Amino acid sequence: MSAEKAVGIVLVSHSGQLAEAVADMARALAGGGATAPVATAGGTPDGGFGTSAELIAAAAHTVDRGAGVAVLADLGSAVLTVKALLAEGGELPDGTRLVDAPFVEGTVAAVVTASAGADIDAVEAAAREAYDYRKL
Amino acid sequence: MLGAEFFHRWMIACGSAVDREADRLTELDSAIGDADHGINMRRGFAAVTDALEKEPPATPGGVLMLAGRQLISTVGGASGPLYGTLLRRAGKALGDAGEVTREQLAEALNAGVAAVAQLGGAAAGDKTMLDALLPAAEALGESFTAAREAAEAGALATVPLLARKGRASYLGERSVGHEDPGAASSSLLIAALAEVAG
């Protein structure tokens, strides 16, 4: 993977710990060598549960390498805040998109795919496919 | 005609109403939500009030856009992006006009409400803020008082409904019998509008 061109991944959760844990697990499962940049925006700036537009924007700028940023979100306000920021324009780096995927499985798929050097369309497709993996 | 100053006063009145009713909103939200609606709305509108005082925009649209921006950044719950989108889209619809008519505001509010419906994927009768906002925006074409009454009636009408969106929807039948907190806060914002209009 050429680190300069990697798609960035942002995890938005109501919980800082949850976002960090999912990021750690995805990095571990992506394994072997450098992984794509992953940043988290979990909880509120004061450490409570909730969603922070500020943290989301900061996380997206942190992982932006010019190849696009894939955002995965957990529930309710996490999803709505990302959508509102995207609709506003100018808040998130160009090429940022909200990916419609399950949070944990989608993140693992996105990080593995991005770490392999795939473009944002492929990262998004991989994350979305996680919905098709039935457990029963 | 309604100028920037009118919109500024509306937003300040929203802040006062939300502050005054924060406990009731949180109480409603503790019945079917996660018990933070009053706190979240108070934080959001305190930021709106601050921002408007620091750099008061010169147009009605500017006031609503700035207020919406603050709500999206500071509320911390789903009401932030939803109300933020409502005000921003309404502000955008007003453009850079220095003054607007009530009819133009009604049109802009309808555009904002449509944007909220799209963002949240909800419709009338889902037991959400839309149940107060949709009839209010419609009635604003008639008068400020009609809008206030429509919002109040819409909020009360959410009591027997089954929640189909958001956290409350997980409760199924247990969501029945409680007023929706979002509809209640929407009703406050419309009442603040009627109050400022006199």
Short mmCIF file of C-alpha atoms in Angstrom, two decimals:
data_model
loop_
_atom_site.label_atom_id
_atom_site.label_comp_id
_atom_site.label_asym_id
_atom_site.label_seq_id
_atom_site.Cartn_x
_atom_site.Cartn_y
_atom_site.Cartn_z
CA MET A 1 0.00 0.00 0.00
CA SER A 2 1.30 3.45 -0.77
CA ALA A 3 0.47 5.32 2.39
CA GLU A 4 0.09 8.64 0.56
CA LYS A 5 -2.82 7.37 -1.51
CA ALA A 6 -4.77 5.38 1.06
CA VAL A 7 -8.45 5.91 1.64
CA GLY A 8 -9.05 7.20 5.16
CA ILE A 9 -11.53 5.54 7.51
CA VAL A 10 -13.50 7.36 10.21
CA LEU A 11 -15.52 5.56 12.87
CA VAL A 12 -18.37 7.52 14.43
CA SER A 13 -19.96 6.05 17.53
CA HIS A 14 -21.93 7.23 20.53
CA SER A 15 -19.15 5.75 22.64
CA GLY A 16 -15.48 6.68 22.53
CA GLN A 17 -14.47 3.28 23.87
CA LEU A 18 -16.57 1.44 21.33
CA ALA A 19 -15.10 3.40 18.42
CA GLU A 20 -11.54 2.86 19.68
CA ALA A 21 -12.08 -0.84 20.26
CA VAL A 22 -13.55 -1.39 16.79
CA ALA A 23 -10.66 0.57 15.26
CA ASP A 24 -8.10 -1.53 17.15
CA MET A 25 -9.75 -4.76 16.12
CA ALA A 26 -9.97 -3.71 12.47
CA ARG A 27 -6.29 -2.71 12.44
CA ALA A 28 -5.34 -6.04 14.01
CA LEU A 29 -7.38 -7.98 11.47
CA ALA A 30 -5.95 -5.95 8.59
CA GLY A 31 -2.59 -7.16 9.95
CA GLY A 32 0.75 -7.53 8.16
CA GLY A 33 2.36 -4.17 7.51
CA ALA A 34 1.01 -0.69 7.24
CA THR A 35 -2.72 -0.15 7.52
CA ALA A 36 -4.85 2.61 6.06
CA PRO A 37 -5.32 5.64 8.32
CA VAL A 38 -8.17 5.13 10.78
CA ALA A 39 -9.50 7.78 13.16
CA THR A 40 -12.34 7.70 15.62
CA ALA A 41 -15.00 10.21 16.66
CA GLY A 42 -16.66 8.56 19.60
CA GLY A 43 -18.88 10.23 22.17
CA THR A 44 -18.91 13.90 23.05
CA PRO A 45 -15.77 16.06 23.54
CA ASP A 46 -16.21 15.85 27.33
CA GLY A 47 -16.14 12.06 27.23
CA GLY A 48 -19.90 11.44 27.47
CA PHE A 49 -22.10 9.36 25.19
CA GLY A 50 -23.35 11.12 22.09
CA THR A 51 -22.20 12.50 18.78
CA SER A 52 -19.91 15.45 18.13
CA ALA A 53 -19.79 17.16 14.76
CA GLU A 54 -16.49 18.73 15.80
CA LEU A 55 -14.84 15.39 16.53
CA ILE A 56 -16.17 13.94 13.28
CA ALA A 57 -14.76 16.79 11.19
CA ALA A 58 -11.42 16.63 13.01
CA ALA A 59 -11.16 12.85 12.55
CA ALA A 60 -11.97 13.11 8.84
CA HIS A 61 -9.26 15.72 8.29
CA THR A 62 -6.75 13.58 10.20
CA VAL A 63 -7.12 10.60 7.85
CA ASP A 64 -7.54 12.48 4.59
CA ARG A 65 -4.76 11.60 2.16
CA GLY A 66 -6.59 12.92 -0.88
CA ALA A 67 -8.02 9.53 -1.85
CA GLY A 68 -11.34 9.98 -0.11
CA VAL A 69 -12.60 9.27 3.38
CA ALA A 70 -15.07 6.51 4.22
CA VAL A 71 -17.15 7.20 7.32
CA LEU A 72 -18.87 4.39 9.22
CA ALA A 73 -21.38 5.29 11.91
CA ASP A 74 -23.29 3.32 14.50
CA LEU A 75 -26.80 4.65 15.28
CA GLY A 76 -29.25 7.54 15.20
CA SER A 77 -27.50 10.82 15.76
CA ALA A 78 -24.14 9.42 14.61
CA VAL A 79 -25.65 8.71 11.20
CA LEU A 80 -27.72 11.90 11.10
CA THR A 81 -24.82 14.16 12.08
CA VAL A 82 -22.58 12.77 9.34
CA LYS A 83 -25.40 13.19 6.81
CA ALA A 84 -26.03 16.75 7.97
CA LEU A 85 -22.32 17.61 7.71
CA LEU A 86 -22.13 16.14 4.21
CA ALA A 87 -25.24 18.09 3.19
CA GLU A 88 -23.72 21.28 4.54
CA GLY A 89 -20.63 21.09 2.37
CA GLY A 90 -17.22 22.44 3.30
CA GLU A 91 -17.14 20.70 6.68
CA LEU A 92 -15.59 17.40 5.67
CA PRO A 93 -12.71 16.79 3.25
CA ASP A 94 -13.61 16.47 -0.44
CA GLY A 95 -14.40 12.88 -1.29
CA THR A 96 -15.80 12.03 2.12
CA ARG A 97 -18.75 9.65 2.08
CA LEU A 98 -20.96 7.93 4.60
CA VAL A 99 -20.81 4.20 4.00
CA ASP A 100 -23.99 2.19 4.51
CA ALA A 101 -22.62 -0.80 6.43
CA PRO A 102 -22.81 -2.60 9.76
CA PHE A 103 -20.43 -0.87 12.16
CA VAL A 104 -18.10 -3.67 13.24
CA GLU A 105 -18.15 -5.95 10.21
CA GLY A 106 -18.21 -3.03 7.80
CA THR A 107 -15.26 -1.38 9.50
CA VAL A 108 -13.14 -4.52 9.32
CA ALA A 109 -13.95 -4.90 5.62
CA ALA A 110 -13.25 -1.22 4.95
CA VAL A 111 -9.92 -1.14 6.80
CA VAL A 112 -8.68 -4.38 5.24
CA THR A 113 -9.66 -3.21 1.77
CA ALA A 114 -8.25 0.29 2.18
CA SER A 115 -5.02 -1.13 3.60
CA ALA A 116 -4.66 -3.24 0.46
CA GLY A 117 -4.55 0.00 -1.51
CA ALA A 118 -8.06 -0.08 -2.96
CA ASP A 119 -9.86 3.08 -4.03
CA ILE A 120 -12.86 4.50 -2.18
CA ASP A 121 -15.44 2.79 -4.40
CA ALA A 122 -13.91 -0.59 -3.59
CA VAL A 123 -13.68 0.27 0.12
CA GLU A 124 -17.34 1.27 0.15
CA ALA A 125 -18.39 -1.85 -1.75
CA ALA A 126 -16.48 -4.10 0.65
CA ALA A 127 -18.06 -2.48 3.68
CA ARG A 128 -21.56 -2.68 2.22
CA GLU A 129 -21.09 -6.35 1.39
CA ALA A 130 -20.77 -7.00 5.10
CA TYR A 131 -24.56 -6.68 5.22
CA ASP A 132 -24.83 -9.83 3.08
CA TYR A 133 -22.96 -11.98 5.53
CA ARG A 134 -25.76 -13.77 7.40
CA LYS A 135 -24.97 -15.43 10.67
CA LEU A 136 -27.72 -18.01 10.39
CA MET B 1 -41.93 42.49 6.81
CA LEU B 2 -39.57 40.46 8.98
CA GLY B 3 -35.92 41.49 9.15
CA ALA B 4 -32.78 39.94 10.63
CA GLU B 5 -33.62 41.43 13.99
CA PHE B 6 -36.94 39.56 14.11
CA PHE B 7 -35.19 36.26 13.40
CA HIS B 8 -32.54 37.03 15.96
CA ARG B 9 -35.25 37.61 18.57
CA TRP B 10 -36.97 34.37 17.51
CA MET B 11 -33.81 32.37 18.14
CA ILE B 12 -33.29 34.06 21.52
CA ALA B 13 -36.91 33.27 22.42
CA CYS B 14 -36.30 29.64 21.40
CA GLY B 15 -33.34 29.60 23.77
CA SER B 16 -35.43 30.96 26.64
CA ALA B 17 -38.28 28.53 25.98
CA VAL B 18 -35.95 25.54 25.77
CA ASP B 19 -34.17 26.65 28.92
CA ARG B 20 -37.46 27.09 30.78
CA GLU B 21 -38.86 23.75 29.59
CA ALA B 22 -35.63 21.72 29.65
CA ASP B 23 -36.75 19.59 32.58
CA ARG B 24 -40.08 18.76 30.96
CA LEU B 25 -38.36 17.83 27.68
CA THR B 26 -35.93 15.57 29.50
CA GLU B 27 -38.78 14.01 31.45
CA LEU B 28 -40.64 13.24 28.23
CA ASP B 29 -37.41 11.82 26.82
CA SER B 30 -36.83 9.65 29.87
CA ALA B 31 -40.17 7.93 29.17
CA ILE B 32 -39.36 6.85 25.61
CA GLY B 33 -35.86 8.08 24.80
CA ASP B 34 -32.46 8.41 26.43
CA ALA B 35 -33.35 11.22 28.83
CA ASP B 36 -31.14 13.97 27.43
CA HIS B 37 -33.37 15.99 25.13
CA GLY B 38 -33.79 18.98 27.44
CA ILE B 39 -30.10 19.11 28.28
CA ASN B 40 -29.11 18.76 24.64
CA MET B 41 -31.49 21.44 23.43
CA ARG B 42 -30.44 23.82 26.18
CA ARG B 43 -26.77 23.37 25.24
CA GLY B 44 -27.56 23.84 21.54
CA PHE B 45 -29.57 27.01 21.93
CA ALA B 46 -27.12 28.49 24.42
CA ALA B 47 -24.50 28.13 21.66
CA VAL B 48 -26.92 29.69 19.17
CA THR B 49 -27.50 32.68 21.46
CA ASP B 50 -23.75 33.15 21.98
CA ALA B 51 -22.93 32.91 18.29
CA LEU B 52 -25.66 35.37 17.30
CA GLU B 53 -24.46 37.88 19.86
CA LYS B 54 -20.83 37.60 18.76
CA GLU B 55 -21.51 38.17 15.08
CA PRO B 56 -25.14 39.01 14.36
CA PRO B 57 -25.87 38.19 10.71
CA ALA B 58 -27.41 40.92 8.58
CA THR B 59 -30.17 38.85 6.95
CA PRO B 60 -32.95 36.51 8.09
CA GLY B 61 -31.40 33.68 6.11
CA GLY B 62 -28.03 34.40 7.72
CA VAL B 63 -29.50 34.16 11.21
CA LEU B 64 -31.12 30.80 10.52
CA MET B 65 -28.02 29.39 8.81
CA LEU B 66 -25.77 30.38 11.70
CA ALA B 67 -28.21 29.01 14.26
CA GLY B 68 -28.53 25.73 12.37
CA ARG B 69 -24.77 25.40 12.14
CA GLN B 70 -24.46 25.82 15.90
CA LEU B 71 -27.13 23.20 16.59
CA ILE B 72 -25.43 20.63 14.36
CA SER B 73 -22.10 21.19 16.13
CA THR B 74 -23.17 21.37 19.72
CA VAL B 75 -26.34 19.42 20.52
CA GLY B 76 -24.78 15.95 20.68
CA GLY B 77 -27.97 13.98 19.97
CA ALA B 78 -30.17 13.38 16.93
CA SER B 79 -32.05 16.63 17.53
CA GLY B 80 -28.86 18.55 16.58
CA PRO B 81 -28.59 17.49 12.96
CA LEU B 82 -32.39 17.46 12.62
CA TYR B 83 -33.04 20.97 13.95
CA GLY B 84 -29.79 22.15 12.38
CA THR B 85 -30.98 20.94 9.01
CA LEU B 86 -34.41 22.49 9.55
CA LEU B 87 -32.97 25.95 10.20
CA ARG B 88 -30.17 25.79 7.66
CA ARG B 89 -32.44 24.65 4.87
CA ALA B 90 -35.02 27.28 5.77
CA GLY B 91 -32.25 29.90 5.90
CA LYS B 92 -30.95 28.80 2.54
CA ALA B 93 -34.45 29.09 1.09
CA LEU B 94 -34.66 32.69 2.30
CA GLY B 95 -31.44 33.49 0.46
CA ASP B 96 -29.89 36.88 1.11
CA ALA B 97 -33.12 38.88 1.28
CA GLY B 98 -32.91 41.65 3.87
CA GLU B 99 -36.56 41.25 4.83
CA VAL B 100 -39.09 38.54 4.16
CA THR B 101 -42.84 38.14 4.45
CA ARG B 102 -44.58 35.63 6.69
CA GLU B 103 -45.60 33.76 3.54
CA GLN B 104 -41.96 33.53 2.46
CA LEU B 105 -41.01 32.28 5.90
CA ALA B 106 -43.78 29.68 5.67
CA GLU B 107 -42.40 28.51 2.34
CA ALA B 108 -38.87 28.37 3.70
CA LEU B 109 -40.01 26.48 6.77
CA ASN B 110 -41.79 23.97 4.55
CA ALA B 111 -38.52 23.45 2.67
CA GLY B 112 -36.74 22.96 6.01
CA VAL B 113 -39.32 20.46 7.20
CA ALA B 114 -39.03 18.51 3.94
CA ALA B 115 -35.26 18.35 4.47
CA VAL B 116 -35.77 17.02 8.00
CA ALA B 117 -38.14 14.34 6.70
CA GLN B 118 -35.55 13.32 4.14
CA LEU B 119 -32.64 13.27 6.60
CA GLY B 120 -34.46 11.20 9.20
CA GLY B 121 -36.51 9.13 6.78
CA ALA B 122 -39.65 9.83 8.79
CA ALA B 123 -43.18 10.78 7.77
CA ALA B 124 -46.28 12.18 9.44
CA GLY B 125 -47.60 9.84 12.12
CA ASP B 126 -44.24 8.26 12.98
CA LYS B 127 -44.29 10.02 16.36
CA THR B 128 -41.46 12.45 15.68
CA MET B 129 -40.86 16.20 15.56
CA LEU B 130 -42.45 16.16 12.11
CA ASP B 131 -45.88 15.63 13.68
CA ALA B 132 -45.63 19.15 15.11
CA LEU B 133 -43.57 20.75 12.33
CA LEU B 134 -45.53 19.61 9.29
CA PRO B 135 -48.89 21.09 10.37
CA ALA B 136 -47.15 24.19 11.79
CA ALA B 137 -45.30 25.01 8.58
CA GLU B 138 -48.52 24.46 6.67
CA ALA B 139 -50.56 26.70 9.00
CA LEU B 140 -47.93 29.46 9.00
CA GLY B 141 -49.24 30.41 5.56
CA GLU B 142 -52.39 31.48 7.38
CA SER B 143 -51.01 33.16 10.56
CA PHE B 144 -48.45 32.89 13.35
CA THR B 145 -51.21 31.96 15.80
CA ALA B 146 -52.49 29.22 13.54
CA ALA B 147 -48.95 27.83 13.31
CA ARG B 148 -48.59 27.79 17.09
CA GLU B 149 -51.94 26.06 17.54
CA ALA B 150 -51.17 23.53 14.83
CA ALA B 151 -47.81 22.69 16.43
CA GLU B 152 -49.34 22.28 19.88
CA ALA B 153 -52.14 20.08 18.54
CA GLY B 154 -49.62 18.08 16.51
CA ALA B 155 -47.38 17.50 19.52
CA LEU B 156 -50.30 16.37 21.69
CA ALA B 157 -51.52 14.10 18.91
CA THR B 158 -48.29 12.09 19.20
CA VAL B 159 -49.38 10.72 22.61
CA PRO B 160 -51.38 7.72 21.32
CA LEU B 161 -49.00 7.00 18.44
CA LEU B 162 -46.58 4.11 18.13
CA ALA B 163 -43.00 5.35 17.58
CA ARG B 164 -41.56 4.20 14.27
CA LYS B 165 -38.29 6.14 14.21
CA GLY B 166 -35.32 6.61 16.48
CA ARG B 167 -34.59 5.21 19.90
CA ALA B 168 -38.29 5.20 20.92
CA SER B 169 -39.14 2.78 18.10
CA TYR B 170 -37.31 -0.01 19.96
CA LEU B 171 -39.99 0.23 22.66
CA GLY B 172 -42.80 -0.82 20.33
CA GLU B 173 -46.16 -0.70 22.13
CA ARG B 174 -44.53 0.82 25.23
CA SER B 175 -43.95 4.04 23.28
CA VAL B 176 -47.73 4.53 23.18
CA GLY B 177 -49.17 6.95 25.76
CA HIS B 178 -46.24 9.40 25.84
CA GLU B 179 -45.83 12.70 24.04
CA ASP B 180 -42.89 12.67 21.67
CA PRO B 181 -40.10 14.88 23.06
CA GLY B 182 -39.07 16.10 19.60
CA ALA B 183 -42.63 17.11 18.79
CA ALA B 184 -42.80 18.87 22.17
CA SER B 185 -39.62 20.87 21.53
CA SER B 186 -40.77 21.68 17.99
CA SER B 187 -43.96 23.06 19.45
CA LEU B 188 -41.86 25.28 21.76
CA LEU B 189 -39.89 26.69 18.83
CA ILE B 190 -43.06 27.51 16.92
CA ALA B 191 -44.65 29.04 20.05
CA ALA B 192 -41.52 31.21 20.38
CA LEU B 193 -42.04 32.36 16.80
CA ALA B 194 -45.66 33.33 17.51
CA GLU B 195 -44.58 35.08 20.71
CA VAL B 196 -41.98 37.20 18.92
CA ALA B 197 -44.47 38.03 16.17
CA GLY B 198 -46.77 39.32 18.91
#
